[in-house]
Amino acid sequence: MSAEDRQRISARWGMQIAAVMAVMALAAELFRINDPWMLLPLGLCVTVSVLWLHFRFSAVDAAVLAVCLYDVATWILNPITGMYAARISLTGLCAYLLLREASCRAESISLFLKLSAGIAGIALAITLASFSIWTRAVHGAGFTDVYPFRFLFRPFGYITNAWASVWLPVLGMLAMGIYRIDRWRKVFGICWVLASVTMLLSFSRGAFVSWAVYVTVLCVSMATWRYRLVLVAVCVFIVGTVWMLFPTETGTTLAMKRTESQRQSTESRFRATEQAMTVIKEHLWTGTGNGSYTLAMDRVLNEDSTRPYTSYAPNVVVQVLVEKGLTGMMLYIGLCAAVVIYWIKYRKKKTMTAIAACLLAVGVKEMTMSIMLADGSVWILTLILLALMQTEAESGNETVKSVRLTAWIRYMPLAMGCCCWIAFMVLDTRLRMDNKAVEQACEAWKKGNHKEALQALEQTSDRFPCRINKAIVAAFAPDSTLSEGYRAKIRQQLELDMNNTDVYADFLRGRLYRLDGKYEEAMLVQQKLESEFPRNASIAYEGAVLLYEIGRKDEAAELLRRAIWLRPDWLRTEKTQEWLTADPDLRRAVEQGLTVGLAKNEGTAHAYARYGALAYYLNRKKEATEILEQVVNAQPGYAVPWLLLGQIYREEGKMEQADSCFRKYNLRMKGAFNNSDRAMENEKRNFGEHQLMLVDYAAKFQNWYRCKLMF
């Protein structure tokens, strides 16, 4: 065998390996396979360095390199949350380069597409089977409309909106398989139909719009009317099937603004986009760092106790500007421009417009909710789609002369991968040690061993989230468990907050001032927080405690009433009940202000749900029944109203109605796939002061700092 033959065989096997490694990256992210040792990114970097690069660099390649390397380089701005973005960009970049390597041979791309179709088929089968189980559970609980409960369906841990985003680039890959591989055309076609059905079964408005854009552009770009008619017939079959099986849910989705939740969702996205301008101006060029969107936006967006917290940005433009600044935005614009220019240059190629249409649909979907930068699988799939787009343009070049790179350039991916892997593992080890110590502290706290909890926290590092956990112990533990001056020391540490971004750092600081008897300093902090966040229940309650202790009872009653209105559970805490029992005037002032007029002023189902709960807790059972029945008819996805209605019906002897309410409450709280036999109808929903103060903060804390909260 000649040297030339050996080189050809070696190149062939190298391209096959590249295709298989790209599929592994796709599967790992799609199925969210746990990789605690970060071996996948490291293995991909090694593979990229070992294999020769056969493709010719294009403007799209340069743009992809710039975007991904910028994510890795700006990791330093936000080391903890930025670690995820850096890992995903590194993995995606390697998968992109490997697929570009494989694109030099048609058989390698065919292998990739076949393996990808197999993975997609498995994911689709599992998704549709679990969807069937989920719908039966919802119907079994007595609901005829599954739309209000779509958030309970989480295939592979994705929310339905994110799962719909995953299938858009997969549709482009499957379409390419239909065009390129004749023998597998039926398989790819069936997968394409099932993927489209799965997208529409998310009942996401963004999914419906983006899928319609994709199909429309695909149809317009087709060469003959025969193919157009076939596509239209298939799409009519898909939409008709979904509509026939779920007519109410499909109609609600297409109506866009039929339900209150849809209207609130639209309004919240416009509001988030508007409020983001404040943050963008403060960090114009570099942004606040990858993964920091929710922390950066918290002060201007998420401190209303009546609004649900979401970790997703309203659109990708806002998230890029907040996290990456104008520099990152220009890189993304450059990537879009490179893709458009590439499409114009090769638009006559067979599959070029089909993939370009899919990329356009991905962009439309990202403008309804930013999923790409939060869920790495969507970003990696988009990069793979960009690599496949260039495959068709280069398909005539079965043998492309290898680019002979100098050694230091060739092994740069390996060096970068090793450096990132070391940094990943150091940070991850540090996070694991901190989380283990916090878990030990939480266990001790639950048992009432406050000193042991404090000792466990002393083993954590000096990172800001660890200081927050120490401050929580200092703020809620009995005085006897704390050494002299401990609160003052913790308070000083909190003043080192990162650019004053974490609201609860100020909140805890004010509480520590009050516990130390420094009421003037506590009042200054409290007044600042109340003026900025008038609808935060925890801040209002802390203000009521402060005012009550310094003798300003009328003002304390007003703030306590506000806290209870924003979060009715405050009425049921042991401390609140002690106050109201010991001070009849305070009870009268608080209860007289809690009327249905508060709900009428807000005019939302959530407001009426809160008032219905208050009416129940205040023993206004008849009024509570009327209000709660109206609420569950308008918003059947709420949980507490079903529990309270069930308890009222049981007290009245209406056991059949009570059991129906409890089944619906159990579904809402346990989910459709939970086989637990634990009865939840006797749940008292009594929270301690410590829990209620931090209930809104716990999810945010985990998202911001990748650390467990003392909760």
mmCIF file of C-alpha atoms in Angstrom, residues 384-604:
data_model
loop_
_atom_site.group_PDB
_atom_site.id
_atom_site.type_symbol
_atom_site.label_atom_id
_atom_site.label_comp_id
_atom_site.label_asym_id
_atom_site.label_seq_id
_atom_site.Cartn_x
_atom_site.Cartn_y
_atom_site.Cartn_z
ATOM 1 C CA ILE A 384 -24.052 22.143 14.087
ATOM 2 C CA LEU A 385 -26.653 23.545 11.706
ATOM 3 C CA LEU A 386 -24.195 26.280 10.672
ATOM 4 C CA ALA A 387 -21.582 23.630 9.915
ATOM 5 C CA LEU A 388 -24.071 21.573 7.886
ATOM 6 C CA MET A 389 -25.090 24.653 5.928
ATOM 7 C CA GLN A 390 -21.564 24.891 4.526
ATOM 8 C CA THR A 391 -21.421 21.172 3.756
ATOM 9 C CA GLU A 392 -23.695 21.527 0.743
ATOM 10 C CA ALA A 393 -21.570 24.341 -0.713
ATOM 11 C CA GLU A 394 -18.408 22.203 -0.432
ATOM 12 C CA SER A 395 -20.023 18.875 -1.371
ATOM 13 C CA GLY A 396 -18.295 18.840 -4.780
ATOM 14 C CA ASN A 397 -14.864 18.858 -3.149
ATOM 15 C CA GLU A 398 -14.477 15.238 -2.083
ATOM 16 C CA THR A 399 -10.767 15.756 -1.502
ATOM 17 C CA VAL A 400 -9.580 19.060 -0.188
ATOM 18 C CA LYS A 401 -5.918 19.697 0.387
ATOM 19 C CA SER A 402 -5.019 19.637 4.078
ATOM 20 C CA VAL A 403 -4.170 22.954 5.663
ATOM 21 C CA ARG A 404 -0.683 22.463 7.065
ATOM 22 C CA LEU A 405 -0.762 24.363 10.330
ATOM 23 C CA THR A 406 2.221 25.138 12.497
ATOM 24 C CA ALA A 407 2.444 22.997 15.605
ATOM 25 C CA TRP A 408 1.482 25.725 18.072
ATOM 26 C CA ILE A 409 -1.683 26.570 16.127
ATOM 27 C CA ARG A 410 -2.588 22.931 15.595
ATOM 28 C CA TYR A 411 -2.341 22.133 19.301
ATOM 29 C CA MET A 412 -3.950 25.344 20.493
ATOM 30 C CA PRO A 413 -7.369 23.637 20.983
ATOM 31 C CA LEU A 414 -5.664 21.005 23.150
ATOM 32 C CA ALA A 415 -3.861 23.656 25.209
ATOM 33 C CA MET A 416 -7.018 25.733 25.590
ATOM 34 C CA GLY A 417 -9.059 22.658 26.476
ATOM 35 C CA CYS A 418 -6.561 21.586 29.150
ATOM 36 C CA CYS A 419 -6.417 25.069 30.677
ATOM 37 C CA CYS A 420 -10.214 25.323 30.728
ATOM 38 C CA TRP A 421 -10.517 21.808 32.146
ATOM 39 C CA ILE A 422 -8.143 22.621 35.003
ATOM 40 C CA ALA A 423 -10.040 25.833 35.733
ATOM 41 C CA PHE A 424 -13.362 23.979 35.524
ATOM 42 C CA MET A 425 -12.255 21.344 37.994
ATOM 43 C CA VAL A 426 -10.727 23.819 40.460
ATOM 44 C CA LEU A 427 -13.905 25.899 40.495
ATOM 45 C CA ASP A 428 -16.140 22.848 40.586
ATOM 46 C CA THR A 429 -14.231 21.334 43.490
ATOM 47 C CA ARG A 430 -14.529 24.603 45.361
ATOM 48 C CA LEU A 431 -18.270 24.747 44.719
ATOM 49 C CA ARG A 432 -18.750 21.124 45.790
ATOM 50 C CA MET A 433 -16.932 21.694 49.077
ATOM 51 C CA ASP A 434 -18.986 24.808 49.820
ATOM 52 C CA ASN A 435 -22.272 23.068 48.959
ATOM 53 C CA LYS A 436 -21.392 20.054 51.101
ATOM 54 C CA ALA A 437 -20.710 22.314 54.081
ATOM 55 C CA VAL A 438 -23.978 24.209 53.518
ATOM 56 C CA GLU A 439 -25.923 20.940 53.311
ATOM 57 C CA GLN A 440 -24.434 19.888 56.654
ATOM 58 C CA ALA A 441 -25.391 23.273 58.095
ATOM 59 C CA CYS A 442 -28.962 22.920 56.792
ATOM 60 C CA GLU A 443 -29.333 19.483 58.374
ATOM 61 C CA ALA A 444 -28.072 20.797 61.700
ATOM 62 C CA TRP A 445 -30.376 23.840 61.444
ATOM 63 C CA LYS A 446 -33.448 21.639 60.872
ATOM 64 C CA LYS A 447 -32.603 19.722 64.053
ATOM 65 C CA GLY A 448 -32.242 22.981 66.006
ATOM 66 C CA ASN A 449 -28.442 22.673 66.375
ATOM 67 C CA HIS A 450 -27.685 26.273 65.476
ATOM 68 C CA LYS A 451 -24.132 26.216 66.819
ATOM 69 C CA GLU A 452 -23.330 23.155 64.733
ATOM 70 C CA ALA A 453 -24.804 24.898 61.674
ATOM 71 C CA LEU A 454 -22.591 27.911 62.268
ATOM 72 C CA GLN A 455 -19.495 25.727 62.685
ATOM 73 C CA ALA A 456 -20.265 23.963 59.388
ATOM 74 C CA LEU A 457 -20.570 27.306 57.585
ATOM 75 C CA GLU A 458 -17.229 28.418 58.948
ATOM 76 C CA GLN A 459 -15.687 25.671 56.794
ATOM 77 C CA THR A 460 -16.891 27.380 53.598
ATOM 78 C CA SER A 461 -14.821 29.773 51.515
ATOM 79 C CA ASP A 462 -15.006 33.554 51.592
ATOM 80 C CA ARG A 463 -17.085 33.766 48.417
ATOM 81 C CA PHE A 464 -19.992 36.191 48.522
ATOM 82 C CA PRO A 465 -22.746 33.517 48.614
ATOM 83 C CA CYS A 466 -21.013 31.897 51.587
ATOM 84 C CA ARG A 467 -21.102 35.265 53.352
ATOM 85 C CA ILE A 468 -24.833 35.434 52.630
ATOM 86 C CA ASN A 469 -25.358 32.033 54.262
ATOM 87 C CA LYS A 470 -23.412 33.127 57.330
ATOM 88 C CA ALA A 471 -25.507 36.288 57.466
ATOM 89 C CA ILE A 472 -28.705 34.192 57.408
ATOM 90 C CA VAL A 473 -27.528 32.220 60.431
ATOM 91 C CA ALA A 474 -26.567 35.455 62.179
ATOM 92 C CA ALA A 475 -29.962 36.975 61.342
ATOM 93 C CA PHE A 476 -32.202 34.070 62.407
ATOM 94 C CA ALA A 477 -30.285 32.055 65.030
ATOM 95 C CA PRO A 478 -30.901 32.660 68.771
ATOM 96 C CA ASP A 479 -28.603 35.209 70.388
ATOM 97 C CA SER A 480 -27.165 32.569 72.709
ATOM 98 C CA THR A 481 -25.582 30.676 69.811
ATOM 99 C CA LEU A 482 -23.617 33.672 68.456
ATOM 100 C CA SER A 483 -20.377 35.035 69.810
ATOM 101 C CA GLU A 484 -20.128 38.690 70.765
ATOM 102 C CA GLY A 485 -19.621 40.952 67.767
ATOM 103 C CA TYR A 486 -20.404 38.171 65.262
ATOM 104 C CA ARG A 487 -23.326 40.042 63.713
ATOM 105 C CA ALA A 488 -21.233 43.194 63.315
ATOM 106 C CA LYS A 489 -18.472 41.219 61.605
ATOM 107 C CA ILE A 490 -20.905 39.580 59.174
ATOM 108 C CA ARG A 491 -22.587 42.914 58.515
ATOM 109 C CA GLN A 492 -19.291 44.464 57.490
ATOM 110 C CA GLN A 493 -18.593 41.568 55.153
ATOM 111 C CA LEU A 494 -21.932 42.093 53.420
ATOM 112 C CA GLU A 495 -20.983 45.658 52.619
ATOM 113 C CA LEU A 496 -18.488 44.190 50.155
ATOM 114 C CA ASP A 497 -21.411 43.204 47.891
ATOM 115 C CA MET A 498 -20.644 42.926 44.181
ATOM 116 C CA ASN A 499 -21.586 46.390 42.862
ATOM 117 C CA ASN A 500 -24.579 46.433 45.232
ATOM 118 C CA THR A 501 -26.523 44.075 42.962
ATOM 119 C CA ASP A 502 -27.977 41.605 45.475
ATOM 120 C CA VAL A 503 -31.039 43.114 47.171
ATOM 121 C CA TYR A 504 -31.016 40.543 49.958
ATOM 122 C CA ALA A 505 -27.544 41.577 51.036
ATOM 123 C CA ASP A 506 -29.019 44.963 51.977
ATOM 124 C CA PHE A 507 -32.052 43.258 53.489
ATOM 125 C CA LEU A 508 -29.940 41.054 55.762
ATOM 126 C CA ARG A 509 -27.712 43.970 56.665
ATOM 127 C CA GLY A 510 -30.745 45.969 57.828
ATOM 128 C CA ARG A 511 -32.037 43.027 59.853
ATOM 129 C CA LEU A 512 -28.647 42.605 61.551
ATOM 130 C CA TYR A 513 -28.658 46.311 62.471
ATOM 131 C CA ARG A 514 -32.099 45.867 64.085
ATOM 132 C CA LEU A 515 -31.069 42.763 66.019
ATOM 133 C CA ASP A 516 -28.058 44.677 67.380
ATOM 134 C CA GLY A 517 -30.368 47.494 68.528
ATOM 135 C CA LYS A 518 -29.044 50.010 65.976
ATOM 136 C CA TYR A 519 -32.488 51.210 64.925
ATOM 137 C CA GLU A 520 -31.399 54.386 63.142
ATOM 138 C CA GLU A 521 -29.067 52.511 60.803
ATOM 139 C CA ALA A 522 -31.692 49.786 60.319
ATOM 140 C CA MET A 523 -34.317 52.414 59.463
ATOM 141 C CA LEU A 524 -32.099 53.988 56.802
ATOM 142 C CA VAL A 525 -31.605 50.625 55.097
ATOM 143 C CA GLN A 526 -35.300 49.753 55.452
ATOM 144 C CA GLN A 527 -36.564 53.042 53.998
ATOM 145 C CA LYS A 528 -34.266 52.667 51.010
ATOM 146 C CA LEU A 529 -35.506 49.127 50.336
ATOM 147 C CA GLU A 530 -39.179 50.036 50.773
ATOM 148 C CA SER A 531 -38.909 52.967 48.368
ATOM 149 C CA GLU A 532 -37.261 50.803 45.699
ATOM 150 C CA PHE A 533 -39.295 47.616 46.233
ATOM 151 C CA PRO A 534 -42.750 48.457 47.597
ATOM 152 C CA ARG A 535 -44.218 45.088 46.542
ATOM 153 C CA ASN A 536 -41.704 42.819 48.250
ATOM 154 C CA ALA A 537 -43.521 40.992 51.060
ATOM 155 C CA SER A 538 -40.383 40.095 53.055
ATOM 156 C CA ILE A 539 -39.130 43.693 53.049
ATOM 157 C CA ALA A 540 -42.579 44.955 54.100
ATOM 158 C CA TYR A 541 -42.752 42.444 56.952
ATOM 159 C CA GLU A 542 -39.263 43.313 58.202
ATOM 160 C CA GLY A 543 -40.281 46.992 58.133
ATOM 161 C CA ALA A 544 -43.371 46.166 60.207
ATOM 162 C CA VAL A 545 -41.222 44.386 62.809
ATOM 163 C CA LEU A 546 -38.824 47.322 62.996
ATOM 164 C CA LEU A 547 -41.613 49.925 63.374
ATOM 165 C CA TYR A 548 -43.430 47.809 65.979
ATOM 166 C CA GLU A 549 -40.272 47.488 68.091
ATOM 167 C CA ILE A 550 -39.683 51.261 68.162
ATOM 168 C CA GLY A 551 -43.343 51.936 69.063
ATOM 169 C CA ARG A 552 -44.733 53.214 65.743
ATOM 170 C CA LYS A 553 -47.649 50.768 65.739
ATOM 171 C CA ASP A 554 -49.928 52.503 63.237
ATOM 172 C CA GLU A 555 -47.205 52.474 60.584
ATOM 173 C CA ALA A 556 -46.317 48.908 61.570
ATOM 174 C CA ALA A 557 -49.935 47.833 61.014
ATOM 175 C CA GLU A 558 -49.914 49.357 57.542
ATOM 176 C CA LEU A 559 -46.727 47.554 56.530
ATOM 177 C CA LEU A 560 -47.881 44.283 58.110
ATOM 178 C CA ARG A 561 -51.126 44.529 56.149
ATOM 179 C CA ARG A 562 -49.149 45.095 52.939
ATOM 180 C CA ALA A 563 -46.903 42.091 53.637
ATOM 181 C CA ILE A 564 -49.917 39.847 54.333
ATOM 182 C CA TRP A 565 -51.700 41.058 51.196
ATOM 183 C CA LEU A 566 -48.674 40.390 49.009
ATOM 184 C CA ARG A 567 -48.097 36.970 50.614
ATOM 185 C CA PRO A 568 -51.021 35.662 52.717
ATOM 186 C CA ASP A 569 -48.807 33.046 54.401
ATOM 187 C CA TRP A 570 -47.422 35.833 56.603
ATOM 188 C CA LEU A 571 -50.765 35.821 58.428
ATOM 189 C CA ARG A 572 -50.137 32.249 59.595
ATOM 190 C CA THR A 573 -46.638 32.542 61.055
ATOM 191 C CA GLU A 574 -46.267 32.013 64.786
ATOM 192 C CA LYS A 575 -44.808 35.486 65.310
ATOM 193 C CA THR A 576 -47.675 37.238 63.485
ATOM 194 C CA GLN A 577 -50.276 35.289 65.431
ATOM 195 C CA GLU A 578 -48.556 36.226 68.709
ATOM 196 C CA TRP A 579 -48.661 39.907 67.723
ATOM 197 C CA LEU A 580 -52.305 39.845 66.732
ATOM 198 C CA THR A 581 -53.336 37.901 69.835
ATOM 199 C CA ALA A 582 -51.418 40.167 72.215
ATOM 200 C CA ASP A 583 -52.470 43.436 70.539
ATOM 201 C CA PRO A 584 -56.209 43.592 69.616
ATOM 202 C CA ASP A 585 -55.786 47.099 68.181
ATOM 203 C CA LEU A 586 -53.127 45.840 65.791
ATOM 204 C CA ARG A 587 -55.361 42.914 64.785
ATOM 205 C CA ARG A 588 -58.283 45.245 64.116
ATOM 206 C CA ALA A 589 -56.158 47.632 62.044
ATOM 207 C CA VAL A 590 -54.708 44.805 59.970
ATOM 208 C CA GLU A 591 -57.886 42.787 59.388
ATOM 209 C CA GLN A 592 -60.114 45.764 58.560
ATOM 210 C CA GLY A 593 -57.783 46.727 55.723
ATOM 211 C CA LEU A 594 -57.838 43.256 54.152
ATOM 212 C CA THR A 595 -60.949 43.547 51.987
ATOM 213 C CA VAL A 596 -61.961 42.409 48.518
ATOM 214 C CA GLY A 597 -61.336 45.978 47.362
ATOM 215 C CA LEU A 598 -57.606 45.195 47.263
ATOM 216 C CA ALA A 599 -58.245 42.459 44.695
ATOM 217 C CA LYS A 600 -60.610 44.666 42.700
ATOM 218 C CA ASN A 601 -57.953 47.375 42.479
ATOM 219 C CA GLU A 602 -55.451 44.956 40.936
ATOM 220 C CA GLY A 603 -58.084 43.139 38.890
ATOM 221 C CA THR A 604 -56.066 39.953 38.293
#
